[in-house]
XYZ file of N, CA, C and O in Angstrom:
460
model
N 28.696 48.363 56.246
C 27.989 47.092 56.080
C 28.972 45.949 56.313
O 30.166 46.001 56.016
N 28.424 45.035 56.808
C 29.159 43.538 57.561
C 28.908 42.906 56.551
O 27.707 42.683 56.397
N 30.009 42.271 55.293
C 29.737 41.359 54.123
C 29.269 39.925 54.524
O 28.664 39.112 53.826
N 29.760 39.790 56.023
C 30.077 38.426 56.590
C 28.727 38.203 57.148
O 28.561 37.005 57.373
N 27.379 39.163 57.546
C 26.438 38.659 58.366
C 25.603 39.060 57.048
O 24.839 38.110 56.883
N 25.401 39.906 56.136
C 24.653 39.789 54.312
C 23.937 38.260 54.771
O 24.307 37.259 55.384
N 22.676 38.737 54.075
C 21.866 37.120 53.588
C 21.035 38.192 52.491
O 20.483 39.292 52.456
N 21.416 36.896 51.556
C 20.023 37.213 50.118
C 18.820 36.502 50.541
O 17.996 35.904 49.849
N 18.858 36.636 51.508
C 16.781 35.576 51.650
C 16.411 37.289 51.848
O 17.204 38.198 52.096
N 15.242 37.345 51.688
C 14.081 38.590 51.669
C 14.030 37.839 53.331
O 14.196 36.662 53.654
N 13.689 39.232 54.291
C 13.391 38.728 55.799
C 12.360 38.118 56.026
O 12.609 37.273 56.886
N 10.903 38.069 55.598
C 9.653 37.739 56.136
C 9.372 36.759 55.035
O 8.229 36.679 54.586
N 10.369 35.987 54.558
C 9.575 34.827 53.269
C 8.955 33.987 53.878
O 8.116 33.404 53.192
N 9.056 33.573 55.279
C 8.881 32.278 56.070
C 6.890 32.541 56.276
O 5.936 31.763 56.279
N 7.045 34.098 56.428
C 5.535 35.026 56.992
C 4.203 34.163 55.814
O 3.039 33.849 56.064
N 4.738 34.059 54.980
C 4.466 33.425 53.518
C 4.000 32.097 53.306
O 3.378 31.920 52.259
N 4.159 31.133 54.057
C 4.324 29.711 53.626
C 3.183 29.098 52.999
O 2.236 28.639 53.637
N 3.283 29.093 51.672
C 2.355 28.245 50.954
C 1.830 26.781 51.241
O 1.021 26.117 50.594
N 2.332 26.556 52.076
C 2.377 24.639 51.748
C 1.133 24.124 52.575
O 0.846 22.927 52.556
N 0.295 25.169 53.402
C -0.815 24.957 54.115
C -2.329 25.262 53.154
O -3.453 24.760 53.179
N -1.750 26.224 52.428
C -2.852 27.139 51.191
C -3.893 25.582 50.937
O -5.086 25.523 51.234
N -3.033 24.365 50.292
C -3.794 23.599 50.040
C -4.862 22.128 50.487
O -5.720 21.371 50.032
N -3.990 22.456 51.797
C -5.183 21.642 52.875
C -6.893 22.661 53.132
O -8.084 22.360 53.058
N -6.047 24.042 53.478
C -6.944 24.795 53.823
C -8.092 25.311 53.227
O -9.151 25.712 53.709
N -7.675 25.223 52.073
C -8.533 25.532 50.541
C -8.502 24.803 49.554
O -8.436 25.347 48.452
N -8.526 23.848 49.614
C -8.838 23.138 48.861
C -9.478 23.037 47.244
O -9.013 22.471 46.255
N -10.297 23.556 47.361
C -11.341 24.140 45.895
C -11.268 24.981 45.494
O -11.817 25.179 44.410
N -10.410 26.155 46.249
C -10.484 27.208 45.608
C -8.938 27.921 45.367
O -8.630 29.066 45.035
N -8.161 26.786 45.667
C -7.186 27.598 45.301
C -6.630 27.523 43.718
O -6.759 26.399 43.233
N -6.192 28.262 43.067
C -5.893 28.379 41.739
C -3.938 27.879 41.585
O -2.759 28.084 41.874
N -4.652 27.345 41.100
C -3.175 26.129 40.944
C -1.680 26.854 40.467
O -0.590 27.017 41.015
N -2.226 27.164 39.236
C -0.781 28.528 38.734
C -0.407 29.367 39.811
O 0.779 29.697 39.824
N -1.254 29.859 40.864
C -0.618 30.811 41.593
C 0.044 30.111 42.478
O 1.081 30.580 42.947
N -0.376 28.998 42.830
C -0.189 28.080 43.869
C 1.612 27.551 43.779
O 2.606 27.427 44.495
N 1.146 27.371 42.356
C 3.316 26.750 42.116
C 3.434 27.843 42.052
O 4.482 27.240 42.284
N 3.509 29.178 41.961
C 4.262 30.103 41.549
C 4.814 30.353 42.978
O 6.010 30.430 43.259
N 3.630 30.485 43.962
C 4.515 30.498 45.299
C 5.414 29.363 45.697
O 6.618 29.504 45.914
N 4.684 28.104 45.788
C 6.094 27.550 46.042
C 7.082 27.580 45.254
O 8.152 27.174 45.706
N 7.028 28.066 43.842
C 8.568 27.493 43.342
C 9.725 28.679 44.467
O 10.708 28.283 45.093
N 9.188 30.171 44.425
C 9.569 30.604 45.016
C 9.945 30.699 46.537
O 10.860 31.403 46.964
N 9.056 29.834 47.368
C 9.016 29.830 48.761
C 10.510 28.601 48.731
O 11.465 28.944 49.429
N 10.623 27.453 48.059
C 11.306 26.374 47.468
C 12.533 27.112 47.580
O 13.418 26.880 48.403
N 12.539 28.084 46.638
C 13.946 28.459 46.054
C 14.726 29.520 47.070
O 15.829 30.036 46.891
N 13.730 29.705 48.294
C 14.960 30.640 48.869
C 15.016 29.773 50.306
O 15.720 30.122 51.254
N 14.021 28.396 50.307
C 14.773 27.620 51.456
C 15.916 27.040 51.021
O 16.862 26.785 51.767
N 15.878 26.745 49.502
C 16.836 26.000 49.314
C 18.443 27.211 49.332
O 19.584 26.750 49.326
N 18.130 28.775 49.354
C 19.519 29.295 48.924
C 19.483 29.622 50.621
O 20.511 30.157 51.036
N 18.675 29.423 51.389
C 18.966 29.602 53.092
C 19.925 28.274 53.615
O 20.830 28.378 54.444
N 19.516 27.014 52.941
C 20.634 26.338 53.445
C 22.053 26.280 53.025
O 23.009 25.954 53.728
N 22.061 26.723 51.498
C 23.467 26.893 51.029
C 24.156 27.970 51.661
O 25.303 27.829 52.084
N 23.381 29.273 51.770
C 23.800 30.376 52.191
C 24.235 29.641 53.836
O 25.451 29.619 54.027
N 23.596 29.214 54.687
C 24.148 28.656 56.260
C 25.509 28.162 55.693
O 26.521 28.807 55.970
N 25.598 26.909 54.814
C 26.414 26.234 54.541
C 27.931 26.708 54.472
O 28.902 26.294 55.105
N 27.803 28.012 53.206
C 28.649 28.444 52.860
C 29.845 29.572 54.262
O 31.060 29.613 54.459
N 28.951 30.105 54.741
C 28.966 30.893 55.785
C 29.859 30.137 57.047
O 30.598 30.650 57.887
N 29.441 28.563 56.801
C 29.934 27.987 58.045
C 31.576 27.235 57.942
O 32.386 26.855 58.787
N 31.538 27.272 55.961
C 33.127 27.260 55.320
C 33.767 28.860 55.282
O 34.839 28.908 54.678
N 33.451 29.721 55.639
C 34.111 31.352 55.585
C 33.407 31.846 53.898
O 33.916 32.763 53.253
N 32.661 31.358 53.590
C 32.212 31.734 52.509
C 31.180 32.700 52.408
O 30.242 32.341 53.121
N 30.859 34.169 51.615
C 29.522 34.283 51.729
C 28.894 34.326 49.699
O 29.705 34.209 48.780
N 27.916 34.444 49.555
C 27.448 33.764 48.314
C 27.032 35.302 47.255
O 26.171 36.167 47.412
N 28.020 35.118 46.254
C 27.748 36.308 45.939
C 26.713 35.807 44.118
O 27.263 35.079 43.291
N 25.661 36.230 43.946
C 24.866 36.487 42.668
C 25.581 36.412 41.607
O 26.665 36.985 41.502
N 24.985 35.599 40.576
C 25.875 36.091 39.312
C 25.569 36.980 38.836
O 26.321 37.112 37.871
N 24.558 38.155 38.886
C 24.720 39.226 39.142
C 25.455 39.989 38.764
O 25.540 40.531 37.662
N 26.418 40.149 40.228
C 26.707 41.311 40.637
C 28.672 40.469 40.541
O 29.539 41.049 41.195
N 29.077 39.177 39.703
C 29.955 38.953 39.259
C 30.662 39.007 37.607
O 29.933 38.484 36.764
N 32.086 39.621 37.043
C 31.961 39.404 35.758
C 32.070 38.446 35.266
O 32.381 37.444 35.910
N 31.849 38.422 33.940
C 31.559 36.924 33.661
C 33.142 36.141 33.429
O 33.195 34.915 33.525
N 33.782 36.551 33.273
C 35.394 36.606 33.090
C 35.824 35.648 34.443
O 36.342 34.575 34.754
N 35.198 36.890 35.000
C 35.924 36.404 36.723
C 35.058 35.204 36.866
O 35.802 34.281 36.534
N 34.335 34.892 37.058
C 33.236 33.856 37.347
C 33.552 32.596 36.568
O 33.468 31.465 37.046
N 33.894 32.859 35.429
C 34.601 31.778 34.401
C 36.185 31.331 34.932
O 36.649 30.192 34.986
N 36.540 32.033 35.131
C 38.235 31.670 36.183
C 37.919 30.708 37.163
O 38.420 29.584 37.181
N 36.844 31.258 38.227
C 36.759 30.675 39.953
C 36.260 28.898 38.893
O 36.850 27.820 38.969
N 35.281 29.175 38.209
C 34.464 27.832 37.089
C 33.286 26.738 38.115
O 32.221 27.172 38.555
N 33.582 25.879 38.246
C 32.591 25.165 38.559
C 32.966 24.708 40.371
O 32.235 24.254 41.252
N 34.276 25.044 40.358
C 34.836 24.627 41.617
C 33.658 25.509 42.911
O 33.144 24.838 43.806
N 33.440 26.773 42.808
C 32.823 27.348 43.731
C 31.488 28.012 43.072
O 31.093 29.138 43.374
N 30.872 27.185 42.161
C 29.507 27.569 42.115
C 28.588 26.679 42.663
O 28.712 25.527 43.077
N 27.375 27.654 42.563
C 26.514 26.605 43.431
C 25.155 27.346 42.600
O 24.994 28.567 42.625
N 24.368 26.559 41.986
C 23.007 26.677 41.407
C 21.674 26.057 42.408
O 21.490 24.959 42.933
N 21.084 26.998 42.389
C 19.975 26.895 43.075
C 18.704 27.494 41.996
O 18.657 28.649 41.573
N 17.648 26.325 41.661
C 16.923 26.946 40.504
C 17.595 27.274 39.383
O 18.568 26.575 39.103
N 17.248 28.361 38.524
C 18.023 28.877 37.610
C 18.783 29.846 37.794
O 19.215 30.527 36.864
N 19.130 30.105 39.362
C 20.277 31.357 39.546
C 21.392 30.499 39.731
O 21.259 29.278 39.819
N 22.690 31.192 39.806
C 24.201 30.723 40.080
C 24.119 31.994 41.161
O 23.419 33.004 41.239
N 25.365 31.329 42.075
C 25.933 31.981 42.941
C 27.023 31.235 43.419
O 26.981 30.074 43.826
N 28.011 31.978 43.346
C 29.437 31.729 43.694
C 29.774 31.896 44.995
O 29.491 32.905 45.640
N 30.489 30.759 45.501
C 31.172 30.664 46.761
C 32.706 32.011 46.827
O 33.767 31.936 46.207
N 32.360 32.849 47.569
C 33.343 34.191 47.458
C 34.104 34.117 49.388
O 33.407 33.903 50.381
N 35.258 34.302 49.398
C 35.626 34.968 50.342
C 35.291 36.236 50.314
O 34.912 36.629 49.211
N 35.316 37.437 51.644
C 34.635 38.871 51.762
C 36.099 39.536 51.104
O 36.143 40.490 50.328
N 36.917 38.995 51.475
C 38.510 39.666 51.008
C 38.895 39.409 49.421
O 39.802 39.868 48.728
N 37.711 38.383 49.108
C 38.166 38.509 47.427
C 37.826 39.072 46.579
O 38.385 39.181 45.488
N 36.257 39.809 47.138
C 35.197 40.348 46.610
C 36.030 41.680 45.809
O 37.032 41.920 46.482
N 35.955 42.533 44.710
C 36.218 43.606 43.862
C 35.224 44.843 44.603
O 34.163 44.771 45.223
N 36.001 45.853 44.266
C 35.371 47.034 44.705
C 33.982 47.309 44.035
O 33.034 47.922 44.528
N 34.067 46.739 42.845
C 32.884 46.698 41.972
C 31.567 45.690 42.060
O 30.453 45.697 41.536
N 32.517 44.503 43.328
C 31.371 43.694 43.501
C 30.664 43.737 44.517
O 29.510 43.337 44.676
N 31.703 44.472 45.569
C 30.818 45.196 46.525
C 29.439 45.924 46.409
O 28.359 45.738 46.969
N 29.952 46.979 45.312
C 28.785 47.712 45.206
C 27.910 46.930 44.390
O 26.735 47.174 44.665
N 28.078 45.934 43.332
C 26.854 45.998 42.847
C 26.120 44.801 43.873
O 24.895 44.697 43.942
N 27.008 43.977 44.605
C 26.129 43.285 45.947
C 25.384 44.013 46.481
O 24.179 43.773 46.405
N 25.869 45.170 47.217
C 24.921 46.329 47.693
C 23.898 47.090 47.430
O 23.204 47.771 48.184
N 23.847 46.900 46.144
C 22.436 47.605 45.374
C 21.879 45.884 45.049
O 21.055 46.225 44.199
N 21.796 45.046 45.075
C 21.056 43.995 44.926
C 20.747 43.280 46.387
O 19.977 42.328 46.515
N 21.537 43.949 47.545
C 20.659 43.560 48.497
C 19.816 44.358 49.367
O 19.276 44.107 50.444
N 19.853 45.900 48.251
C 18.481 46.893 48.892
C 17.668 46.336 47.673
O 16.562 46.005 48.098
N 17.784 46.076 46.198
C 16.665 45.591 45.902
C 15.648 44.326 46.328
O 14.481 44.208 45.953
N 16.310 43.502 47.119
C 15.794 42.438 47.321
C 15.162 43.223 48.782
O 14.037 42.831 49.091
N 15.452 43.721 49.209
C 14.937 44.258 50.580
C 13.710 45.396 50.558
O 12.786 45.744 51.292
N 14.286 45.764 49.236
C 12.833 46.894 48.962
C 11.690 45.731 48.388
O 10.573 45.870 48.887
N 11.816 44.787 47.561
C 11.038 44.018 46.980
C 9.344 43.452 47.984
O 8.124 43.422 47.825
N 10.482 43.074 49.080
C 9.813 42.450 50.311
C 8.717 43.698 50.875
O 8.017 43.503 51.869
């Protein structure tokens, strides 16, 4: 696996786009479901541009997750980046732990099985 080409967006979120639901339907769409998609449709345009961003400084964006909290408390505020209520840290691929590898790797087949 290529750490450097990794994206946490789910592939087909775009397939999705809520933001037409309410021209189109007007009366019948049910409002709770309605934010529930966008908060979500919201929250992974917004981690698609950080994620470009980061990528285009040698960075790729690792979950707090799949970081300890130790370590994450060291790097501190300098290389985090909050999107919604997740954190994700600005990581070089060479700084990443053997341990953060893997648990990156099982959180980006869950996000891939999710989809």
């Amino acid at each position: 696996m290529n750490l450097e080409q990794i994206s946490l967006i789910p592939k087909g979120y775009k397939n999705k786009d809520p933001r037409s639901l309410l021209y189109l339907y007007p009366n019948s769409v049910n409002i709770v479901a309605y934010a529930k998609k966008m908060q979500q449709f919201s929250f992974y345009q917004s981690l698609e541009i950080a994620e470009d961003l980061a990528k285009r400084q040698g960075f790729i964006l690792l979950p707090w997750e799949c970081i300890h909290w130790q370590r994450a408390k060291a790097f501190g505020v300098d290389r985090k980046v909050k999107i919604g209520r997740k954190s994700f840290f600005l990581m070089k691929v060479n700084e990443l732990t053997k341990n953060e590898r893997l648990k990156l790797e099982n959180y980006l087949n869950e996000i891939n099985q999710a989809v």
